[in-house]
């Protein structure tokens, strides 16, 4: 239990959004425009493996997008290897990621397998959110200490910054490595496919999704969720302090919950605890959620993504606006997404969902 509580403290320190006004999962600014660059392929023209059965003279836009993505991936992987320090570092090309790490971090084989598994799980779980046909393999740069990571000066390239993700290992903080790796891969996957989703994600789910993925363990497309007791205790403590367990609010309010600035280990309240349990209920393989509720959650995320895209496309004035106006716009999108998914459930279906949720986590 002590180790798990330490990981919670690390979770809050390395991943908690610094501002209520800026709910964001990514540790780097999203540069979604880089996915649209028409980069020339390396080594001449790419082979067309999908031409059979295609009408002569017609190119498939999806195939072209995949070729551009692969060319971008290959060029940036090569740049990462060319700029890797000549001594003290090693690299590993996993199936789904390029790992570059200080030799002090030890073997990369396990880290490579874990990165592949996490990306496989993200593809399988959130397939409905995919907006590009190919997920590029990220460059995962691993440092031996948090100080070494902080001292790193990345390449001055917006596109490289999107593909590169940073993590660290520390003998004093062993839980830091999987937390940072899972966090970086989650934010990377979202940046590749739906970078604006987090703008409309309810605050509880924002924190809950991040903490749930960070502390879970992946193997292939299977996931072993983190222990839940500390989050259950937090929700119970909030209830004892007079805070109602309001699932509708948790699925609609976009503002990030306030965090305790002291990170007091004796404080039973964990920011985003209700969101963690909701995500666990929706995604954990052995949860008691019905198939209908699981699918409703995914439709909810898709509705937020589509709503944000529609709002951006229909905006008459693309110029700067106030933070309050942007928050209000995101809240309108989230509310509409809720009403078209969870809000469309009849009273019997909603009552069943809430009853299953409370029973699973022994909440009143």
C-alpha positions as a Markdown table, in Angstrom:
| # | Residue | x | y | z |
|---|---|---|---|---|
| 1 | Unk | 0.0 | 0.0 | 0.0 |
| 2 | Unk | 2.8 | 2.4 | 0.8 |
| 3 | Unk | 4.3 | 1.9 | -2.7 |
| 4 | Unk | 0.9 | 2.6 | -4.3 |
| 5 | Unk | 0.4 | 5.7 | -2.2 |
| 6 | Unk | 3.9 | 6.9 | -3.4 |
| 7 | Unk | 2.8 | 6.3 | -7.0 |
| 8 | Unk | -0.3 | 8.5 | -6.4 |
| 9 | Unk | 1.9 | 11.3 | -5.1 |
| 10 | Unk | 4.1 | 10.9 | -8.2 |
| 11 | Unk | 1.0 | 10.9 | -10.4 |
| 12 | Unk | -0.1 | 14.2 | -9.0 |
| 13 | Unk | 3.4 | 15.7 | -9.2 |
| 14 | Unk | 4.2 | 14.7 | -12.8 |
| 15 | Unk | 0.8 | 14.8 | -14.4 |
| 16 | Unk | -1.6 | 17.1 | -12.7 |
| 17 | Unk | -2.7 | 20.0 | -14.8 |
| 18 | Unk | -1.3 | 23.2 | -13.3 |
| 19 | Unk | -4.4 | 25.3 | -14.0 |
| 20 | Unk | -8.1 | 24.6 | -13.7 |
| 21 | Unk | -8.6 | 26.7 | -16.7 |
| 22 | Unk | -6.5 | 24.5 | -19.0 |
| 23 | Unk | -7.6 | 20.9 | -19.0 |
| 24 | Unk | -5.0 | 19.2 | -21.1 |
| 25 | Unk | -3.6 | 15.7 | -21.2 |
| 26 | Unk | -0.5 | 16.3 | -23.3 |
| 27 | Unk | 2.8 | 17.2 | -21.8 |
| 28 | Unk | 3.7 | 19.1 | -24.9 |
| 29 | Unk | 1.8 | 21.5 | -27.0 |
| 30 | Unk | -0.2 | 19.7 | -29.7 |
| 31 | Unk | 0.9 | 20.5 | -33.2 |
| 32 | Unk | -1.8 | 18.7 | -35.2 |
| 33 | Unk | -0.9 | 20.6 | -38.4 |
| 34 | Unk | 2.3 | 18.5 | -38.7 |
| 35 | Unk | 0.3 | 15.4 | -39.5 |
| 36 | Unk | -0.8 | 17.1 | -42.7 |
| 37 | Unk | 2.7 | 17.8 | -44.1 |
| 38 | Unk | 3.2 | 16.1 | -47.5 |
| 39 | Unk | 6.7 | 15.0 | -46.9 |
| 40 | Unk | 8.7 | 13.3 | -49.8 |
| 41 | Unk | 9.3 | 9.6 | -49.2 |
| 42 | Unk | 12.8 | 8.4 | -48.5 |
| 43 | Unk | 14.7 | 6.3 | -51.0 |
| 44 | Unk | 12.6 | 7.2 | -54.0 |
| 45 | Unk | 9.0 | 6.6 | -54.8 |
| 46 | Unk | 7.1 | 4.3 | -52.3 |
| 47 | Unk | 5.9 | 0.9 | -53.4 |
| 48 | Unk | 2.1 | 0.8 | -53.8 |
| 49 | Unk | 1.1 | -2.4 | -52.0 |
| 50 | Unk | -2.7 | -1.6 | -52.3 |
| 51 | Unk | -3.0 | -1.1 | -56.0 |
| 52 | Unk | -4.7 | -4.4 | -56.8 |
| 53 | Unk | -8.3 | -3.9 | -57.7 |
| 54 | Unk | -8.0 | -0.1 | -57.8 |
| 55 | Unk | -9.3 | 1.7 | -60.8 |
| 56 | Unk | -6.4 | 2.7 | -63.1 |
| 57 | Unk | -5.4 | 6.4 | -62.8 |
| 58 | Unk | -7.1 | 6.7 | -59.4 |
| 59 | Unk | -5.1 | 7.1 | -56.2 |
| 60 | Unk | -6.6 | 6.2 | -52.8 |
| 61 | Unk | -6.3 | 9.3 | -50.5 |
| 62 | Unk | -6.0 | 7.0 | -47.4 |
| 63 | Unk | -3.1 | 5.1 | -49.0 |
| 64 | Unk | -1.4 | 8.4 | -49.8 |
| 65 | Unk | -1.9 | 9.6 | -46.2 |
| 66 | Unk | -0.3 | 6.4 | -44.9 |
| 67 | Unk | 2.7 | 6.8 | -47.2 |
| 68 | Unk | 3.2 | 10.4 | -46.0 |
| 69 | Unk | 2.9 | 9.3 | -42.4 |
| 70 | Unk | 5.4 | 6.5 | -42.9 |
| 71 | Unk | 7.8 | 8.8 | -44.7 |
| 72 | Unk | 7.6 | 11.4 | -41.9 |
| 73 | Unk | 8.1 | 8.7 | -39.3 |
| 74 | Unk | 11.2 | 7.2 | -41.0 |
| 75 | Unk | 12.8 | 10.7 | -41.6 |
| 76 | Unk | 12.3 | 11.7 | -38.0 |
| 77 | Unk | 13.5 | 8.4 | -36.6 |
| 78 | Unk | 16.6 | 8.8 | -38.7 |
| 79 | Unk | 17.1 | 12.3 | -37.3 |
| 80 | Unk | 16.7 | 11.1 | -33.8 |
| 81 | Unk | 19.4 | 8.4 | -34.3 |
| 82 | Unk | 21.7 | 10.9 | -36.0 |
| 83 | Unk | 21.5 | 13.4 | -33.2 |
| 84 | Unk | 21.8 | 10.7 | -30.4 |
| 85 | Unk | 24.9 | 11.3 | -28.3 |
| 86 | Unk | 27.8 | 9.1 | -29.5 |
| 87 | Unk | 28.5 | 7.7 | -26.1 |
| 88 | Unk | 26.4 | 6.7 | -23.1 |
| 89 | Unk | 23.2 | 6.1 | -25.0 |
| 90 | Unk | 21.6 | 3.2 | -26.8 |
| 91 | Unk | 18.6 | 2.7 | -29.0 |
| 92 | Unk | 15.9 | 0.1 | -29.7 |
| 93 | Unk | 13.5 | -0.1 | -32.6 |
| 94 | Unk | 10.4 | -1.7 | -31.1 |
| 95 | Unk | 7.4 | -2.6 | -33.3 |
| 96 | Unk | 5.5 | 0.6 | -32.4 |
| 97 | Unk | 8.1 | 3.0 | -31.0 |
| 98 | Unk | 11.7 | 4.1 | -31.4 |
| 99 | Unk | 13.4 | 4.1 | -27.9 |
| 100 | Unk | 16.5 | 6.1 | -27.2 |
| 101 | Unk | 17.8 | 5.9 | -23.7 |
| 102 | Unk | 20.8 | 6.6 | -21.4 |
| 103 | Unk | 22.7 | 3.4 | -20.8 |
| 104 | Unk | 22.2 | 4.0 | -17.1 |
| 105 | Unk | 18.6 | 3.1 | -17.7 |
| 106 | Unk | 19.5 | -0.5 | -18.3 |
| 107 | Unk | 17.9 | -2.9 | -20.9 |
| 108 | Unk | 15.3 | -1.4 | -23.2 |
| 109 | Unk | 13.6 | -4.7 | -24.3 |
| 110 | Unk | 11.0 | -4.6 | -21.5 |
| 111 | Unk | 10.3 | -0.9 | -22.1 |
| 112 | Unk | 9.9 | -1.6 | -25.8 |
| 113 | Unk | 7.4 | -4.4 | -25.2 |
| 114 | Unk | 5.5 | -2.2 | -22.8 |
| 115 | Unk | 5.4 | 0.7 | -25.2 |
| 116 | Unk | 4.1 | -1.6 | -28.0 |
| 117 | Unk | 1.4 | -3.0 | -25.7 |
| 118 | Unk | 0.2 | 0.4 | -24.6 |
| 119 | Unk | -0.1 | 1.6 | -28.2 |
| 120 | Unk | -1.8 | -1.6 | -29.2 |
| 121 | Unk | -4.3 | -1.2 | -26.4 |
| 122 | Unk | -5.0 | 2.5 | -27.3 |
| 123 | Unk | -5.6 | 1.6 | -30.9 |
| 124 | Unk | -8.0 | -1.3 | -29.9 |
| 125 | Unk | -9.8 | 0.6 | -27.2 |
| 126 | Unk | -10.2 | 4.0 | -28.9 |
| 127 | Unk | -10.4 | 2.9 | -32.5 |
| 128 | Unk | -13.6 | 4.9 | -33.0 |
| 129 | Unk | -11.6 | 8.1 | -32.3 |
| 130 | Unk | -9.0 | 7.5 | -35.0 |
| 131 | Unk | -8.9 | 10.3 | -37.6 |
| 132 | Unk | -5.8 | 9.2 | -39.5 |
| 133 | Unk | -5.3 | 5.7 | -40.9 |
| 134 | Unk | -1.8 | 5.2 | -39.5 |
| 135 | Unk | -0.4 | 5.8 | -36.0 |
| 136 | Unk | 3.2 | 6.8 | -36.4 |
| 137 | Unk | 5.7 | 5.2 | -34.1 |
| 138 | Unk | 6.8 | 7.8 | -31.5 |
| 139 | Unk | 10.4 | 8.5 | -30.4 |
| 140 | Unk | 10.5 | 7.7 | -26.7 |
| 141 | Unk | 13.6 | 9.4 | -25.2 |
| 142 | Unk | 14.3 | 8.0 | -21.7 |
| 143 | Unk | 16.6 | 9.8 | -19.2 |
| 144 | Unk | 18.2 | 8.4 | -16.1 |
| 145 | Unk | 16.9 | 11.1 | -13.8 |
| 146 | Unk | 14.3 | 13.8 | -13.7 |
| 147 | Unk | 17.1 | 16.4 | -13.6 |
| 148 | Unk | 18.6 | 15.0 | -16.8 |
| 149 | Unk | 15.2 | 15.2 | -18.5 |
| 150 | Unk | 14.8 | 18.8 | -17.4 |
| 151 | Unk | 18.2 | 19.7 | -18.9 |
| 152 | Unk | 17.4 | 18.2 | -22.3 |
| 153 | Unk | 17.2 | 20.7 | -25.2 |
| 154 | Unk | 15.0 | 19.2 | -28.0 |
| 155 | Unk | 15.4 | 19.7 | -31.7 |
| 156 | Unk | 14.0 | 23.1 | -32.8 |
| 157 | Unk | 11.3 | 21.4 | -35.0 |
| 158 | Unk | 7.5 | 21.5 | -34.4 |
| 159 | Unk | 7.1 | 18.2 | -36.2 |
| 160 | Unk | 9.9 | 16.5 | -34.3 |
| 161 | Unk | 8.4 | 17.8 | -31.0 |
| 162 | Unk | 5.1 | 16.0 | -31.8 |
| 163 | Unk | 6.8 | 12.7 | -32.5 |
| 164 | Unk | 9.2 | 12.8 | -29.6 |
| 165 | Unk | 8.1 | 12.0 | -26.1 |
| 166 | Unk | 10.2 | 12.2 | -22.9 |
| 167 | Unk | 10.3 | 9.8 | -19.9 |
| 168 | Unk | 12.7 | 9.1 | -17.2 |
| 169 | Unk | 13.9 | 6.4 | -14.8 |
| 170 | Unk | 15.3 | 7.0 | -11.3 |
| 171 | Unk | 16.6 | 4.5 | -8.8 |
| 172 | Unk | 15.0 | 6.6 | -6.0 |
| 173 | Unk | 11.6 | 6.7 | -7.7 |
| 174 | Unk | 11.0 | 3.4 | -9.5 |
| 175 | Unk | 7.3 | 4.1 | -10.0 |
| 176 | Unk | 8.2 | 7.2 | -12.0 |
| 177 | Unk | 9.2 | 5.3 | -15.2 |
| 178 | Unk | 5.9 | 3.5 | -16.0 |
| 179 | Unk | 3.9 | 6.6 | -15.0 |
| 180 | Unk | 5.8 | 8.9 | -17.4 |
| 181 | Unk | 5.9 | 6.3 | -20.2 |
| 182 | Unk | 2.1 | 5.6 | -20.1 |
| 183 | Unk | 1.3 | 9.3 | -19.7 |
| 184 | Unk | 3.5 | 10.2 | -22.7 |
| 185 | Unk | 2.0 | 7.5 | -24.9 |
| 186 | Unk | -1.6 | 8.4 | -24.0 |
| 187 | Unk | -0.9 | 12.1 | -24.9 |
| 188 | Unk | 0.9 | 11.1 | -28.0 |
| 189 | Unk | -1.9 | 8.9 | -29.3 |
| 190 | Unk | -4.4 | 11.6 | -28.7 |
| 191 | Unk | -2.2 | 14.2 | -30.5 |
| 192 | Unk | -2.0 | 11.8 | -33.5 |
| 193 | Unk | -5.8 | 11.3 | -33.8 |
| 194 | Unk | -7.9 | 13.8 | -31.9 |
| 195 | Unk | -5.7 | 16.5 | -30.3 |
| 196 | Unk | -8.7 | 18.8 | -29.4 |
| 197 | Unk | -10.6 | 16.1 | -27.6 |
| 198 | Unk | -9.3 | 17.1 | -24.2 |
| 199 | Unk | -10.6 | 20.6 | -24.6 |
| 200 | Unk | -14.2 | 19.3 | -24.2 |
| 201 | Unk | -13.4 | 16.3 | -21.9 |
| 202 | Unk | -15.2 | 16.6 | -18.5 |
| 203 | Unk | -12.7 | 17.6 | -15.9 |
| 204 | Unk | -13.2 | 14.5 | -13.8 |
| 205 | Unk | -12.7 | 12.2 | -16.8 |
| 206 | Unk | -9.7 | 14.3 | -17.9 |
| 207 | Unk | -7.9 | 13.5 | -14.6 |
| 208 | Unk | -9.5 | 10.0 | -14.3 |
| 209 | Unk | -8.4 | 8.8 | -17.8 |
| 210 | Unk | -4.9 | 10.1 | -17.3 |
| 211 | Unk | -4.4 | 8.5 | -13.9 |
| 212 | Unk | -6.0 | 5.3 | -14.9 |
| 213 | Unk | -3.9 | 4.8 | -18.0 |
| 214 | Unk | -0.7 | 5.9 | -16.2 |
| 215 | Unk | -1.0 | 3.4 | -13.5 |
| 216 | Unk | -2.3 | 0.5 | -15.5 |
| 217 | Unk | -0.1 | -2.3 | -17.0 |
| 218 | Unk | -0.5 | -3.4 | -20.6 |
| 219 | Unk | 0.3 | -6.7 | -22.3 |
| 220 | Unk | -0.7 | -6.9 | -25.9 |
| 221 | Unk | -4.2 | -5.5 | -26.1 |
| 222 | Unk | -5.0 | -6.5 | -22.5 |
| 223 | Unk | -4.8 | -4.2 | -19.6 |
| 224 | Unk | -4.4 | -4.8 | -15.8 |
| 225 | Unk | -5.9 | -1.7 | -14.1 |
| 226 | Unk | -4.3 | -0.1 | -11.1 |
| 227 | Unk | -5.6 | -0.9 | -7.5 |
| 228 | Unk | -8.8 | 1.1 | -6.8 |
| 229 | Unk | -9.0 | 1.3 | -3.0 |
| 230 | Unk | -7.4 | 4.7 | -2.6 |
| 231 | Unk | -9.9 | 6.2 | -5.1 |
| 232 | Unk | -12.8 | 4.5 | -3.5 |
| 233 | Unk | -11.7 | 5.8 | -0.1 |
| 234 | Unk | -11.4 | 9.3 | -1.6 |
| 235 | Unk | -15.0 | 9.3 | -3.0 |
| 236 | Unk | -16.3 | 8.0 | 0.3 |
| 237 | Unk | -14.4 | 10.7 | 2.2 |
| 238 | Unk | -15.9 | 13.3 | -0.1 |
| 239 | Unk | -19.4 | 11.9 | 0.5 |
| 240 | Unk | -18.8 | 12.1 | 4.3 |
| 241 | Unk | -17.8 | 15.7 | 3.9 |
| 242 | Unk | -21.2 | 16.4 | 2.3 |
| 243 | Unk | -20.3 | 16.2 | -1.4 |
| 244 | Unk | -23.0 | 14.3 | -3.3 |
| 245 | Unk | -21.9 | 11.6 | -5.8 |
| 246 | Unk | -23.2 | 13.2 | -8.9 |
| 247 | Unk | -22.4 | 11.2 | -12.0 |
| 248 | Unk | -24.2 | 13.6 | -14.3 |
| 249 | Unk | -22.0 | 16.4 | -13.2 |
| 250 | Unk | -18.9 | 14.3 | -13.5 |
| 251 | Unk | -19.8 | 13.6 | -17.1 |
| 252 | Unk | -20.7 | 17.2 | -18.1 |
| 253 | Unk | -18.6 | 19.7 | -16.1 |
| 254 | Unk | -15.4 | 20.5 | -18.1 |
| 255 | Unk | -13.5 | 22.4 | -15.4 |
| 256 | Unk | -10.7 | 20.4 | -13.8 |
| 257 | Unk | -11.2 | 19.6 | -10.1 |
| 258 | Unk | -9.1 | 21.7 | -7.7 |
| 259 | Unk | -6.0 | 19.9 | -6.3 |
| 260 | Unk | -4.7 | 20.0 | -2.8 |
| 261 | Unk | -1.5 | 22.1 | -3.1 |
| 262 | Unk | 0.2 | 20.3 | -0.3 |
| 263 | Unk | -0.2 | 16.7 | -1.7 |
| 264 | Unk | -0.6 | 15.7 | 1.9 |
| 265 | Unk | -0.4 | 11.8 | 2.1 |
| 266 | Unk | -2.8 | 11.9 | 5.1 |
| 267 | Unk | -5.4 | 13.7 | 3.0 |
| 268 | Unk | -7.9 | 11.1 | 1.9 |
| 269 | Unk | -9.1 | 13.3 | -1.0 |
| 270 | Unk | -7.5 | 12.4 | -4.4 |
| 271 | Unk | -8.3 | 14.9 | -7.2 |
| 272 | Unk | -10.1 | 13.1 | -10.0 |
| 273 | Unk | -10.9 | 10.0 | -7.9 |
| 274 | Unk | -14.5 | 9.8 | -9.2 |
| 275 | Unk | -13.3 | 10.2 | -12.8 |
| 276 | Unk | -10.8 | 7.4 | -12.2 |
| 277 | Unk | -13.6 | 5.1 | -11.0 |
| 278 | Unk | -15.8 | 6.1 | -14.0 |
| 279 | Unk | -13.0 | 5.3 | -16.5 |
| 280 | Unk | -12.4 | 2.0 | -14.7 |
| 281 | Unk | -16.1 | 1.2 | -14.9 |
| 282 | Unk | -16.1 | 2.0 | -18.6 |
| 283 | Unk | -12.8 | 0.4 | -19.7 |
| 284 | Unk | -11.7 | -2.3 | -17.2 |
| 285 | Unk | -12.1 | -5.8 | -18.7 |
| 286 | Unk | -13.8 | -7.2 | -15.6 |
| 287 | Unk | -15.9 | -4.2 | -14.6 |
| 288 | Unk | -19.7 | -4.6 | -14.0 |
| 289 | Unk | -20.6 | -2.0 | -16.7 |
| 290 | Unk | -23.1 | -3.2 | -19.3 |
| 291 | Unk | -22.0 | -3.4 | -23.0 |
| 292 | Unk | -24.5 | -0.6 | -23.6 |
| 293 | Unk | -22.8 | 1.8 | -21.1 |
| 294 | Unk | -19.3 | 0.9 | -22.5 |
| 295 | Unk | -20.4 | 1.8 | -26.0 |
| 296 | Unk | -22.2 | 4.9 | -24.8 |
| 297 | Unk | -18.9 | 6.1 | -23.2 |
| 298 | Unk | -17.1 | 5.7 | -26.5 |
| 299 | Unk | -19.9 | 7.4 | -28.4 |
| 300 | Unk | -19.7 | 10.2 | -25.9 |
| 301 | Unk | -16.0 | 10.8 | -26.7 |
| 302 | Unk | -16.7 | 10.7 | -30.4 |
| 303 | Unk | -19.5 | 13.2 | -30.0 |
| 304 | Unk | -17.2 | 15.6 | -28.1 |
| 305 | Unk | -14.5 | 15.2 | -30.8 |
| 306 | Unk | -17.0 | 15.9 | -33.6 |
| 307 | Unk | -18.7 | 18.7 | -31.7 |
| 308 | Unk | -15.4 | 20.5 | -31.3 |
| 309 | Unk | -14.6 | 20.1 | -34.9 |
| 310 | Unk | -18.0 | 21.4 | -36.0 |
| 311 | Unk | -17.7 | 24.4 | -33.7 |
| 312 | Unk | -14.3 | 25.3 | -35.1 |
| 313 | Unk | -15.5 | 24.9 | -38.7 |
| 314 | Unk | -18.5 | 27.1 | -38.1 |
| 315 | Unk | -16.7 | 29.8 | -36.1 |
| 316 | Unk | -17.2 | 33.1 | -37.9 |
| 317 | Unk | -14.3 | 34.9 | -36.2 |
| 318 | Unk | -11.2 | 32.7 | -35.9 |
| 319 | Unk | -9.3 | 35.4 | -34.0 |
| 320 | Unk | -8.2 | 35.4 | -30.4 |
| 321 | Unk | -10.9 | 35.2 | -27.7 |
| 322 | Unk | -11.0 | 35.2 | -23.9 |
| 323 | Unk | -10.4 | 32.2 | -21.8 |
| 324 | Unk | -13.9 | 32.5 | -20.4 |
| 325 | Unk | -15.5 | 32.4 | -23.9 |
| 326 | Unk | -13.4 | 29.4 | -24.9 |
| 327 | Unk | -14.4 | 27.6 | -21.7 |
| 328 | Unk | -18.0 | 28.4 | -22.4 |
| 329 | Unk | -17.8 | 27.1 | -25.9 |
| 330 | Unk | -16.2 | 23.9 | -24.8 |
| 331 | Unk | -18.8 | 23.4 | -22.1 |
| 332 | Unk | -21.6 | 23.8 | -24.7 |
| 333 | Unk | -20.0 | 21.1 | -26.8 |
| 334 | Unk | -19.6 | 18.7 | -23.8 |
| 335 | Unk | -23.2 | 19.3 | -22.7 |
| 336 | Unk | -24.5 | 18.6 | -26.2 |
| 337 | Unk | -22.4 | 15.4 | -26.4 |
| 338 | Unk | -23.8 | 14.3 | -23.1 |
| 339 | Unk | -27.4 | 14.9 | -24.1 |
| 340 | Unk | -27.0 | 12.9 | -27.3 |
| 341 | Unk | -25.4 | 9.9 | -25.5 |
| 342 | Unk | -25.8 | 9.4 | -21.7 |
| 343 | Unk | -28.6 | 12.0 | -21.6 |
| 344 | Unk | -30.6 | 10.1 | -24.2 |
| 345 | Unk | -30.7 | 7.0 | -21.9 |
| 346 | Unk | -34.1 | 6.5 | -20.4 |
| 347 | Unk | -34.6 | 6.7 | -16.6 |
| 348 | Unk | -34.5 | 2.9 | -16.2 |
| 349 | Unk | -31.2 | 2.6 | -18.2 |
| 350 | Unk | -29.6 | 5.5 | -16.2 |
| 351 | Unk | -30.7 | 4.0 | -12.9 |
| 352 | Unk | -29.2 | 0.7 | -13.9 |
| 353 | Unk | -25.9 | 2.3 | -14.9 |
| 354 | Unk | -25.7 | 4.2 | -11.6 |
| 355 | Unk | -26.7 | 1.2 | -9.5 |
| 356 | Unk | -24.0 | -1.0 | -11.2 |
| 357 | Unk | -21.4 | 1.7 | -10.6 |
| 358 | Unk | -22.2 | 2.2 | -6.9 |
| 359 | Unk | -22.4 | -1.5 | -6.3 |
| 360 | Unk | -19.1 | -2.2 | -8.0 |
| 361 | Unk | -17.2 | 0.3 | -5.8 |
| 362 | Unk | -19.3 | -0.2 | -2.7 |
| 363 | Unk | -20.5 | 3.4 | -2.7 |
| 364 | Unk | -23.8 | 4.6 | -1.2 |
